[in-house]
Each structure stands twice: as C-alpha cells, then as structure tokens.
Amino acid sequence: MGTPLGDFVRARRDSIQPRSLGLPDRGRRRSPGLRRLDLAARAGISVEYLTRIEQGRDRRPSAAVVNALADALALDTSEREHLRYLAKITGGACPSHARPAPVVRHVRDAVLETLRLIEPGIAMVTNRLGDVLAHTDAFRSVAGAAGLLDADAPNLTRYVFTDARARTFFADWDDVADEQAFDLWLGPTVENSEWLTARLAAEAGPDFTGRLNRHVVPRRGVLRLNHPEGGELRLRRETLELPTDAQQIVVLLPADEETVRSVDGIRRRGHGRLRAIS
C-alpha cells in the first residue's frame, strides 16, 4: 500500500523528462518520466531505498533524504513545502483519529473589523477545508448569484465538486478543482481533512479523488468567473494568512478595467439587500 509521500515522489518522477535535467534519453521504456535509477543517483540514495519510499515500505526517511529528493526532483518552494508536509504525515507526526475535533469556525472580532475596512472590496475569511466563515457585501454580490453561499454553512470545496453551477461559474473549473483538492492536504488538522475527504469522495467521485492523490501543486493564476449578471470577471487573489486561527483572508482584486466596471455594476444592483458579514 502506498503513502502520500511515495505517491508524490512517484508522480513527480513520472512527470519529469530526463532532458529537462540534463540527462540523456535512454530510449523507450514502459512508463514515462525519469527512471528510478536516475533519480536515486541524483539524490545520492540506492534504487532499492527509493523503491521502498515510493511503495510505502519506508515511512520515515530522514530530513536529509527528503531534502535530497527535493533537490533531485528540482522542486520549487511550494512543492518542497508540500513534500516535507507529506513526509510528516507519512511518518506519523500528524496522527489521525476516528473522531476528529471540530474545526474552529469562530472568526475573531479583529478579523471581522479587517473585513469591514476592506469594503467595498471583494473578500472572505476561509480555511483550508474551504469553509466560507465570513465575507464582505461585495463577495456576496459576486459569489452569491452563482449559489456559492446558498448553504447554511457554505463550503467552497464542496461547491466546486458537487454543485453543477460551479462548472459554469468558474471559467477554469479544472484549475480551481486542483486548488481545492490540494488545499485539503493543508487543512487545519489532518483529522478534519480526512473527515471532509471521506465525505466528498462519496459525493464527488473520481473528479475529486483523482485530483487529491495526484499531489499537483497549483499555480493559482488569475481567477476567471462567469458571473450570471456581470459577464466574465478576471480577479487577482491576495491571501493573508492567519496562522493562529488556521484561517485566511482572501481578497479578490479586479485584474483589468473591464472587471472594475462590471464589479461596480454588480454591487450597485445588489445594494441594500446584502449582509456585510456572514
């Protein structure tokens, strides 16, 4: 049985073309990407040891080995952080339990005040599970029309994978789905991530489970939304981490003048019927 760490290393190895690392092409082979022999040599470990890691038979590689694999795979900063996190999970540093502690959904007064200061900007408070914990009027104007906030406890991850409207609302649905699946690995606790993952797997099927196990670190470019009233919106995302709360403030900034005008129109049409904070 594999492990998150082994799955990630194998997936990254399969995605690398030898020539991109300055290695010779050794001809046809049964699987794509970099050979175990080449990766092991670059990392300074034996092929047998690399095989044990990929197959989940070695769950506690040292920090030096993990760093060597990161170097050998030419990982960027985000991918390195993810590799180290998966090593912790695989090694048992983040044990799971049958009954996870509930996620803290309370938003501090200071954070709510920050949202009020951001008005009339588009912003929300969320966590890595995708819970929408608070938001500005402008966020409701943009997201509410597509049904994202219909649930009593809105959850972006569930919406993306289980609500048919999401595939129209997000112009680049596949990219957004990759992001939401990846963020579950960074959830407030491993226990809660596993709890939500189990529920979503049954509801969303392969669209979700396939992404979760690919460990693709998303690039998070401009977010393109097909708003039911305002047409296509292009939004840049700025994320302010709140590490002590395991939460984030996500601010969506218009990426062009056309989006500025569209958002202004959407806000005016919705004025007087929206709540400032959920």
PDB file of C-alpha atoms in Angstrom:
ATOM      1  CA  MET A   1       0.000   0.000   0.000  1.00  0.00           C
ATOM      2  CA  GLY A   2       1.360   3.412  -0.962  1.00  0.00           C
ATOM      3  CA  THR A   3       1.726   6.522   1.149  1.00  0.00           C
ATOM      4  CA  PRO A   4       1.154  10.223   0.381  1.00  0.00           C
ATOM      5  CA  LEU A   5       4.928  10.737   0.306  1.00  0.00           C
ATOM      6  CA  GLY A   6       5.555   7.805  -2.016  1.00  0.00           C
ATOM      7  CA  ASP A   7       2.678   8.777  -4.292  1.00  0.00           C
ATOM      8  CA  PHE A   8       4.029  12.330  -4.622  1.00  0.00           C
ATOM      9  CA  VAL A   9       7.613  11.255  -5.366  1.00  0.00           C
ATOM     10  CA  ARG A  10       6.459   8.739  -7.959  1.00  0.00           C
ATOM     11  CA  ALA A  11       4.065  11.245  -9.590  1.00  0.00           C
ATOM     12  CA  ARG A  12       6.772  13.906  -9.815  1.00  0.00           C
ATOM     13  CA  ARG A  13       9.315  11.408 -11.166  1.00  0.00           C
ATOM     14  CA  ASP A  14       6.864  10.284 -13.854  1.00  0.00           C
ATOM     15  CA  SER A  15       6.230  13.898 -14.892  1.00  0.00           C
ATOM     16  CA  ILE A  16       9.892  14.822 -15.465  1.00  0.00           C
ATOM     17  CA  GLN A  17      11.537  14.473 -18.852  1.00  0.00           C
ATOM     18  CA  PRO A  18      15.214  13.452 -18.446  1.00  0.00           C
ATOM     19  CA  ARG A  19      16.427  16.106 -20.891  1.00  0.00           C
ATOM     20  CA  SER A  20      14.956  18.855 -18.670  1.00  0.00           C
ATOM     21  CA  LEU A  21      17.530  17.850 -16.028  1.00  0.00           C
ATOM     22  CA  GLY A  22      20.368  17.490 -18.499  1.00  0.00           C
ATOM     23  CA  LEU A  23      20.169  13.699 -18.516  1.00  0.00           C
ATOM     24  CA  PRO A  24      20.433  11.557 -21.652  1.00  0.00           C
ATOM     25  CA  ASP A  25      17.315   9.988 -23.118  1.00  0.00           C
ATOM     26  CA  ARG A  26      17.715   6.247 -22.545  1.00  0.00           C
ATOM     27  CA  GLY A  27      15.213   5.251 -25.215  1.00  0.00           C
ATOM     28  CA  ARG A  28      11.804   3.633 -24.972  1.00  0.00           C
ATOM     29  CA  ARG A  29      10.545   2.481 -21.580  1.00  0.00           C
ATOM     30  CA  ARG A  30       7.314   1.140 -20.100  1.00  0.00           C
ATOM     31  CA  SER A  31       6.462   4.243 -18.059  1.00  0.00           C
ATOM     32  CA  PRO A  32       7.016   7.957 -18.763  1.00  0.00           C
ATOM     33  CA  GLY A  33       9.369  10.306 -16.997  1.00  0.00           C
ATOM     34  CA  LEU A  34      12.566   9.852 -15.024  1.00  0.00           C
ATOM     35  CA  ARG A  35      13.933   6.402 -14.248  1.00  0.00           C
ATOM     36  CA  ARG A  36      14.304   5.345 -10.623  1.00  0.00           C
ATOM     37  CA  LEU A  37      17.966   4.732 -11.343  1.00  0.00           C
ATOM     38  CA  ASP A  38      18.497   8.337 -12.415  1.00  0.00           C
ATOM     39  CA  LEU A  39      16.518   9.865  -9.544  1.00  0.00           C
ATOM     40  CA  ALA A  40      18.295   7.696  -6.980  1.00  0.00           C
ATOM     41  CA  ALA A  41      21.683   8.717  -8.380  1.00  0.00           C
ATOM     42  CA  ARG A  42      20.761  12.419  -8.273  1.00  0.00           C
ATOM     43  CA  ALA A  43      19.539  12.080  -4.671  1.00  0.00           C
ATOM     44  CA  GLY A  44      22.523  10.017  -3.537  1.00  0.00           C
ATOM     45  CA  ILE A  45      20.463   7.042  -2.358  1.00  0.00           C
ATOM     46  CA  SER A  46      20.121   3.473  -3.586  1.00  0.00           C
ATOM     47  CA  VAL A  47      17.483   2.398  -6.088  1.00  0.00           C
ATOM     48  CA  GLU A  48      16.236  -0.124  -3.537  1.00  0.00           C
ATOM     49  CA  TYR A  49      15.708   2.586  -0.927  1.00  0.00           C
ATOM     50  CA  LEU A  50      13.896   4.839  -3.414  1.00  0.00           C
ATOM     51  CA  THR A  51      11.658   1.910  -4.357  1.00  0.00           C
ATOM     52  CA  ARG A  52      10.766   1.337  -0.687  1.00  0.00           C
ATOM     53  CA  ILE A  53       9.832   5.025  -0.299  1.00  0.00           C
ATOM     54  CA  GLU A  54       7.663   5.053  -3.426  1.00  0.00           C
ATOM     55  CA  GLN A  55       5.911   1.820  -2.498  1.00  0.00           C
ATOM     56  CA  GLY A  56       5.271   2.928   1.087  1.00  0.00           C
ATOM     57  CA  ARG A  57       7.544   0.341   2.675  1.00  0.00           C
ATOM     58  CA  ASP A  58       9.760   3.035   4.220  1.00  0.00           C
ATOM     59  CA  ARG A  59       7.659   5.612   6.032  1.00  0.00           C
ATOM     60  CA  ARG A  60      10.339   7.535   7.911  1.00  0.00           C
ATOM     61  CA  PRO A  61      13.028   8.855   5.569  1.00  0.00           C
ATOM     62  CA  SER A  62      15.360  11.318   7.249  1.00  0.00           C
ATOM     63  CA  ALA A  63      15.132  15.069   6.673  1.00  0.00           C
ATOM     64  CA  ALA A  64      18.370  14.801   4.694  1.00  0.00           C
ATOM     65  CA  VAL A  65      16.837  12.229   2.336  1.00  0.00           C
ATOM     66  CA  VAL A  66      13.668  14.297   1.909  1.00  0.00           C
ATOM     67  CA  ASN A  67      15.743  17.383   1.067  1.00  0.00           C
ATOM     68  CA  ALA A  68      17.904  15.358  -1.316  1.00  0.00           C
ATOM     69  CA  LEU A  69      14.797  14.124  -3.123  1.00  0.00           C
ATOM     70  CA  ALA A  70      13.520  17.709  -3.363  1.00  0.00           C
ATOM     71  CA  ASP A  71      16.809  18.754  -4.955  1.00  0.00           C
ATOM     72  CA  ALA A  72      16.885  15.758  -7.274  1.00  0.00           C
ATOM     73  CA  LEU A  73      13.319  16.436  -8.460  1.00  0.00           C
ATOM     74  CA  ALA A  74      14.106  20.162  -8.921  1.00  0.00           C
ATOM     75  CA  LEU A  75      11.076  21.137  -6.815  1.00  0.00           C
ATOM     76  CA  ASP A  76      10.125  24.768  -6.381  1.00  0.00           C
ATOM     77  CA  THR A  77       9.466  26.314  -2.948  1.00  0.00           C
ATOM     78  CA  SER A  78       5.778  25.355  -2.784  1.00  0.00           C
ATOM     79  CA  GLU A  79       6.480  21.802  -3.910  1.00  0.00           C
ATOM     80  CA  ARG A  80       9.281  21.447  -1.331  1.00  0.00           C
ATOM     81  CA  GLU A  81       6.959  22.559   1.452  1.00  0.00           C
ATOM     82  CA  HIS A  82       4.370  20.036   0.289  1.00  0.00           C
ATOM     83  CA  LEU A  83       6.967  17.250   0.156  1.00  0.00           C
ATOM     84  CA  ARG A  84       8.058  17.971   3.744  1.00  0.00           C
ATOM     85  CA  TYR A  85       4.439  18.068   4.892  1.00  0.00           C
ATOM     86  CA  LEU A  86       3.729  14.692   3.267  1.00  0.00           C
ATOM     87  CA  ALA A  87       6.838  13.267   4.935  1.00  0.00           C
ATOM     88  CA  LYS A  88       5.412  14.342   8.321  1.00  0.00           C
ATOM     89  CA  ILE A  89       2.058  12.718   7.576  1.00  0.00           C
ATOM     90  CA  THR A  90       3.659   9.523   6.290  1.00  0.00           C
ATOM     91  CA  GLY A  91       5.983   9.316   9.275  1.00  0.00           C
ATOM     92  CA  GLY A  92       3.145   9.588  11.776  1.00  0.00           C
ATOM     93  CA  ALA A  93       3.990  13.093  13.024  1.00  0.00           C
ATOM     94  CA  CYS A  94       0.344  14.027  12.371  1.00  0.00           C
ATOM     95  CA  PRO A  95      -1.634  11.012  13.624  1.00  0.00           C
ATOM     96  CA  SER A  96      -5.276  10.600  12.623  1.00  0.00           C
ATOM     97  CA  HIS A  97      -8.207   9.672  14.879  1.00  0.00           C
ATOM     98  CA  ALA A  98     -11.613   8.164  14.274  1.00  0.00           C
ATOM     99  CA  ARG A  99     -13.415  11.179  15.735  1.00  0.00           C
ATOM    100  CA  PRO A 100     -11.692  14.424  14.775  1.00  0.00           C
ATOM    101  CA  ALA A 101     -12.063  17.523  16.906  1.00  0.00           C
ATOM    102  CA  PRO A 102     -14.466  20.009  15.305  1.00  0.00           C
ATOM    103  CA  VAL A 103     -12.988  22.733  13.146  1.00  0.00           C
ATOM    104  CA  VAL A 104     -12.984  26.142  14.812  1.00  0.00           C
ATOM    105  CA  ARG A 105     -15.310  28.297  12.717  1.00  0.00           C
ATOM    106  CA  HIS A 106     -15.357  31.320  15.011  1.00  0.00           C
ATOM    107  CA  VAL A 107     -13.880  34.448  13.415  1.00  0.00           C
ATOM    108  CA  ARG A 108     -12.210  36.898  15.783  1.00  0.00           C
ATOM    109  CA  ASP A 109     -13.611  40.410  16.133  1.00  0.00           C
ATOM    110  CA  ALA A 110     -10.353  41.917  14.860  1.00  0.00           C
ATOM    111  CA  VAL A 111     -10.614  39.826  11.687  1.00  0.00           C
ATOM    112  CA  LEU A 112     -14.229  40.883  11.153  1.00  0.00           C
ATOM    113  CA  GLU A 113     -13.184  44.514  11.596  1.00  0.00           C
ATOM    114  CA  THR A 114     -10.492  43.975   8.958  1.00  0.00           C
ATOM    115  CA  LEU A 115     -13.166  42.763   6.539  1.00  0.00           C
ATOM    116  CA  ARG A 116     -15.243  45.875   7.225  1.00  0.00           C
ATOM    117  CA  LEU A 117     -12.234  48.027   6.380  1.00  0.00           C
ATOM    118  CA  ILE A 118     -11.783  46.123   3.114  1.00  0.00           C
ATOM    119  CA  GLU A 119     -15.317  47.059   1.975  1.00  0.00           C
ATOM    120  CA  PRO A 120     -16.274  47.714  -0.773  1.00  0.00           C
ATOM    121  CA  GLY A 121     -13.655  45.171  -1.787  1.00  0.00           C
ATOM    122  CA  ILE A 122     -14.345  41.503  -2.519  1.00  0.00           C
ATOM    123  CA  ALA A 123     -13.027  39.418   0.380  1.00  0.00           C
ATOM    124  CA  MET A 124     -13.788  36.398   2.539  1.00  0.00           C
ATOM    125  CA  VAL A 125     -12.411  34.544   5.538  1.00  0.00           C
ATOM    126  CA  THR A 126     -11.913  30.852   4.853  1.00  0.00           C
ATOM    127  CA  ASN A 127      -9.835  27.872   5.913  1.00  0.00           C
ATOM    128  CA  ARG A 128      -8.024  25.115   4.028  1.00  0.00           C
ATOM    129  CA  LEU A 129     -11.150  22.943   4.153  1.00  0.00           C
ATOM    130  CA  GLY A 130     -12.936  25.565   2.057  1.00  0.00           C
ATOM    131  CA  ASP A 131     -15.382  26.794   4.716  1.00  0.00           C
ATOM    132  CA  VAL A 132     -16.552  30.350   3.989  1.00  0.00           C
ATOM    133  CA  LEU A 133     -16.608  31.779   7.504  1.00  0.00           C
ATOM    134  CA  ALA A 134     -17.241  35.482   6.821  1.00  0.00           C
ATOM    135  CA  HIS A 135     -17.339  37.785   3.826  1.00  0.00           C
ATOM    136  CA  THR A 136     -17.902  41.319   2.613  1.00  0.00           C
ATOM    137  CA  ASP A 137     -21.027  42.599   0.850  1.00  0.00           C
ATOM    138  CA  ALA A 138     -19.072  42.662  -2.384  1.00  0.00           C
ATOM    139  CA  PHE A 139     -18.136  38.997  -2.053  1.00  0.00           C
ATOM    140  CA  ARG A 140     -21.808  38.098  -1.650  1.00  0.00           C
ATOM    141  CA  SER A 141     -22.631  40.167  -4.746  1.00  0.00           C
ATOM    142  CA  VAL A 142     -20.074  38.251  -6.796  1.00  0.00           C
ATOM    143  CA  ALA A 143     -20.393  34.725  -5.367  1.00  0.00           C
ATOM    144  CA  GLY A 144     -23.970  34.664  -4.138  1.00  0.00           C
ATOM    145  CA  ALA A 145     -25.523  34.900  -7.601  1.00  0.00           C
ATOM    146  CA  ALA A 146     -23.914  31.565  -8.524  1.00  0.00           C
ATOM    147  CA  GLY A 147     -25.180  29.772  -5.432  1.00  0.00           C
ATOM    148  CA  LEU A 148     -21.889  29.513  -3.542  1.00  0.00           C
ATOM    149  CA  LEU A 149     -23.456  30.938  -0.371  1.00  0.00           C
ATOM    150  CA  ASP A 150     -26.773  29.081  -0.523  1.00  0.00           C
ATOM    151  CA  ALA A 151     -25.892  26.535   2.179  1.00  0.00           C
ATOM    152  CA  ASP A 152     -26.240  27.336   5.874  1.00  0.00           C
ATOM    153  CA  ALA A 153     -22.513  26.579   6.232  1.00  0.00           C
ATOM    154  CA  PRO A 154     -21.047  27.438   2.795  1.00  0.00           C
ATOM    155  CA  ASN A 155     -18.045  25.392   1.745  1.00  0.00           C
ATOM    156  CA  LEU A 156     -16.121  26.265  -1.418  1.00  0.00           C
ATOM    157  CA  THR A 157     -14.606  22.796  -1.812  1.00  0.00           C
ATOM    158  CA  ARG A 158     -17.981  21.059  -1.643  1.00  0.00           C
ATOM    159  CA  TYR A 159     -19.486  23.641  -4.008  1.00  0.00           C
ATOM    160  CA  VAL A 160     -16.738  23.161  -6.611  1.00  0.00           C
ATOM    161  CA  PHE A 161     -17.111  19.382  -6.722  1.00  0.00           C
ATOM    162  CA  THR A 162     -20.820  18.805  -6.093  1.00  0.00           C
ATOM    163  CA  ASP A 163     -22.756  21.814  -7.449  1.00  0.00           C
ATOM    164  CA  ALA A 164     -23.303  21.778 -11.215  1.00  0.00           C
ATOM    165  CA  ARG A 165     -23.350  25.596 -11.260  1.00  0.00           C
ATOM    166  CA  ALA A 166     -19.670  25.672 -10.267  1.00  0.00           C
ATOM    167  CA  ARG A 167     -18.556  24.310 -13.656  1.00  0.00           C
ATOM    168  CA  THR A 168     -20.113  27.337 -15.335  1.00  0.00           C
ATOM    169  CA  PHE A 169     -19.227  29.900 -12.666  1.00  0.00           C
ATOM    170  CA  PHE A 170     -15.506  29.054 -12.711  1.00  0.00           C
ATOM    171  CA  ALA A 171     -14.281  29.543 -16.276  1.00  0.00           C
ATOM    172  CA  ASP A 172     -11.189  27.451 -15.441  1.00  0.00           C
ATOM    173  CA  TRP A 173     -13.009  24.857 -13.362  1.00  0.00           C
ATOM    174  CA  ASP A 174     -10.272  22.227 -13.681  1.00  0.00           C
ATOM    175  CA  ASP A 175      -7.660  24.588 -12.227  1.00  0.00           C
ATOM    176  CA  VAL A 176      -9.938  25.620  -9.343  1.00  0.00           C
ATOM    177  CA  ALA A 177     -10.733  21.965  -8.634  1.00  0.00           C
ATOM    178  CA  ASP A 178      -6.992  21.204  -8.480  1.00  0.00           C
ATOM    179  CA  GLU A 179      -6.522  24.042  -5.980  1.00  0.00           C
ATOM    180  CA  GLN A 180      -9.343  22.947  -3.682  1.00  0.00           C
ATOM    181  CA  ALA A 181      -8.245  19.319  -3.656  1.00  0.00           C
ATOM    182  CA  PHE A 182      -4.652  20.294  -2.917  1.00  0.00           C
ATOM    183  CA  ASP A 183      -5.624  22.618  -0.060  1.00  0.00           C
ATOM    184  CA  LEU A 184      -7.186  19.724   1.839  1.00  0.00           C
ATOM    185  CA  TRP A 185      -3.666  18.422   2.444  1.00  0.00           C
ATOM    186  CA  LEU A 186      -3.008  21.672   4.307  1.00  0.00           C
ATOM    187  CA  GLY A 187      -6.241  21.616   6.320  1.00  0.00           C
ATOM    188  CA  PRO A 188      -6.477  22.962   9.893  1.00  0.00           C
ATOM    189  CA  THR A 189      -5.773  19.428  11.100  1.00  0.00           C
ATOM    190  CA  VAL A 190      -5.089  16.214   9.249  1.00  0.00           C
ATOM    191  CA  GLU A 191      -8.031  14.648  11.085  1.00  0.00           C
ATOM    192  CA  ASN A 192     -10.524  17.162   9.744  1.00  0.00           C
ATOM    193  CA  SER A 193      -9.089  16.969   6.247  1.00  0.00           C
ATOM    194  CA  GLU A 194      -9.596  13.213   6.279  1.00  0.00           C
ATOM    195  CA  TRP A 195     -13.155  13.621   7.579  1.00  0.00           C
ATOM    196  CA  LEU A 196     -14.127  16.013   4.782  1.00  0.00           C
ATOM    197  CA  THR A 197     -12.202  13.985   2.214  1.00  0.00           C
ATOM    198  CA  ALA A 198     -14.135  10.836   3.084  1.00  0.00           C
ATOM    199  CA  ARG A 199     -17.460  12.630   2.664  1.00  0.00           C
ATOM    200  CA  LEU A 200     -16.502  14.297  -0.614  1.00  0.00           C
ATOM    201  CA  ALA A 201     -15.098  11.111  -2.097  1.00  0.00           C
ATOM    202  CA  ALA A 202     -18.527   9.503  -1.853  1.00  0.00           C
ATOM    203  CA  GLU A 203     -20.328  12.541  -3.306  1.00  0.00           C
ATOM    204  CA  ALA A 204     -17.909  13.754  -5.977  1.00  0.00           C
ATOM    205  CA  GLY A 205     -16.258  10.525  -7.120  1.00  0.00           C
ATOM    206  CA  PRO A 206     -13.199  10.400  -9.417  1.00  0.00           C
ATOM    207  CA  ASP A 207     -13.257  14.135 -10.206  1.00  0.00           C
ATOM    208  CA  PHE A 208     -12.236  14.653  -6.596  1.00  0.00           C
ATOM    209  CA  THR A 209     -10.280  11.542  -5.613  1.00  0.00           C
ATOM    210  CA  GLY A 210      -8.126  11.610  -8.735  1.00  0.00           C
ATOM    211  CA  ARG A 211      -7.009  15.166  -8.005  1.00  0.00           C
ATOM    212  CA  LEU A 212      -6.447  14.558  -4.320  1.00  0.00           C
ATOM    213  CA  ASN A 213      -3.993  11.758  -4.969  1.00  0.00           C
ATOM    214  CA  ARG A 214      -2.066  13.474  -7.798  1.00  0.00           C
ATOM    215  CA  HIS A 215      -0.427  15.996  -5.409  1.00  0.00           C
ATOM    216  CA  VAL A 216      -0.202  18.657  -8.108  1.00  0.00           C
ATOM    217  CA  VAL A 217       0.856  21.943  -6.502  1.00  0.00           C
ATOM    218  CA  PRO A 218      -1.412  24.579  -8.121  1.00  0.00           C
ATOM    219  CA  ARG A 219      -0.042  27.790  -9.637  1.00  0.00           C
ATOM    220  CA  ARG A 220      -3.074  29.972  -8.757  1.00  0.00           C
ATOM    221  CA  GLY A 221      -3.206  32.399 -11.641  1.00  0.00           C
ATOM    222  CA  VAL A 222      -5.924  34.956 -12.397  1.00  0.00           C
ATOM    223  CA  LEU A 223      -9.342  33.693 -11.309  1.00  0.00           C
ATOM    224  CA  ARG A 224     -11.914  33.915 -14.117  1.00  0.00           C
ATOM    225  CA  LEU A 225     -15.575  33.909 -13.140  1.00  0.00           C
ATOM    226  CA  ASN A 226     -18.639  33.776 -15.387  1.00  0.00           C
ATOM    227  CA  HIS A 227     -20.985  35.952 -13.337  1.00  0.00           C
ATOM    228  CA  PRO A 228     -24.702  35.444 -14.141  1.00  0.00           C
ATOM    229  CA  GLU A 229     -25.235  39.234 -14.238  1.00  0.00           C
ATOM    230  CA  GLY A 230     -21.801  40.755 -14.908  1.00  0.00           C
ATOM    231  CA  GLY A 231     -20.255  38.546 -17.567  1.00  0.00           C
ATOM    232  CA  GLU A 232     -16.643  37.392 -17.265  1.00  0.00           C
ATOM    233  CA  LEU A 233     -14.733  38.736 -14.259  1.00  0.00           C
ATOM    234  CA  ARG A 234     -10.947  38.499 -14.019  1.00  0.00           C
ATOM    235  CA  LEU A 235      -9.696  38.642 -10.434  1.00  0.00           C
ATOM    236  CA  ARG A 236      -6.261  38.524  -8.820  1.00  0.00           C
ATOM    237  CA  ARG A 237      -6.054  36.811  -5.432  1.00  0.00           C
ATOM    238  CA  GLU A 238      -4.149  38.068  -2.410  1.00  0.00           C
ATOM    239  CA  THR A 239      -4.135  35.771   0.617  1.00  0.00           C
ATOM    240  CA  LEU A 240      -3.413  36.958   4.150  1.00  0.00           C
ATOM    241  CA  GLU A 241      -2.601  34.015   6.414  1.00  0.00           C
ATOM    242  CA  LEU A 242      -3.967  33.917   9.982  1.00  0.00           C
ATOM    243  CA  PRO A 243      -1.824  31.046  11.305  1.00  0.00           C
ATOM    244  CA  THR A 244      -3.052  31.144  14.913  1.00  0.00           C
ATOM    245  CA  ASP A 245      -6.634  30.702  13.672  1.00  0.00           C
ATOM    246  CA  ALA A 246      -5.825  28.251  10.845  1.00  0.00           C
ATOM    247  CA  GLN A 247      -7.735  30.702   8.639  1.00  0.00           C
ATOM    248  CA  GLN A 248      -7.078  33.070   5.744  1.00  0.00           C
ATOM    249  CA  ILE A 249      -8.397  36.367   4.446  1.00  0.00           C
ATOM    250  CA  VAL A 250      -8.679  36.062   0.670  1.00  0.00           C
ATOM    251  CA  VAL A 251      -9.036  39.355  -1.222  1.00  0.00           C
ATOM    252  CA  LEU A 252     -10.124  39.322  -4.871  1.00  0.00           C
ATOM    253  CA  LEU A 253      -8.818  42.310  -6.841  1.00  0.00           C
ATOM    254  CA  PRO A 254     -10.062  43.225 -10.341  1.00  0.00           C
ATOM    255  CA  ALA A 255      -7.351  42.369 -12.852  1.00  0.00           C
ATOM    256  CA  ASP A 256      -8.466  44.845 -15.533  1.00  0.00           C
ATOM    257  CA  GLU A 257     -10.639  47.923 -16.062  1.00  0.00           C
ATOM    258  CA  GLU A 258     -13.466  45.943 -17.612  1.00  0.00           C
ATOM    259  CA  THR A 259     -13.730  43.858 -14.435  1.00  0.00           C
ATOM    260  CA  VAL A 260     -13.668  47.026 -12.311  1.00  0.00           C
ATOM    261  CA  ARG A 261     -16.700  48.342 -14.221  1.00  0.00           C
ATOM    262  CA  SER A 262     -18.508  45.006 -14.077  1.00  0.00           C
ATOM    263  CA  VAL A 263     -17.990  44.632 -10.315  1.00  0.00           C
ATOM    264  CA  ASP A 264     -19.202  48.204  -9.722  1.00  0.00           C
ATOM    265  CA  GLY A 265     -22.371  47.415 -11.662  1.00  0.00           C
ATOM    266  CA  ILE A 266     -22.949  44.168  -9.770  1.00  0.00           C
ATOM    267  CA  ARG A 267     -22.530  45.940  -6.428  1.00  0.00           C
ATOM    268  CA  ARG A 268     -24.965  48.721  -7.362  1.00  0.00           C
ATOM    269  CA  ARG A 269     -27.644  46.251  -8.420  1.00  0.00           C
ATOM    270  CA  GLY A 270     -27.250  44.362  -5.146  1.00  0.00           C
ATOM    271  CA  HIS A 271     -27.096  47.415  -2.826  1.00  0.00           C
ATOM    272  CA  GLY A 272     -29.436  47.383   0.144  1.00  0.00           C
ATOM    273  CA  ARG A 273     -30.157  43.658   0.265  1.00  0.00           C
ATOM    274  CA  LEU A 274     -26.843  42.193   1.334  1.00  0.00           C
ATOM    275  CA  ARG A 275     -25.233  41.441   4.672  1.00  0.00           C
ATOM    276  CA  ALA A 276     -21.835  42.919   5.437  1.00  0.00           C
ATOM    277  CA  ILE A 277     -20.561  39.832   7.220  1.00  0.00           C
ATOM    278  CA  SER A 278     -21.961  36.323   7.239  1.00  0.00           C
TER     279      SER A 278
END
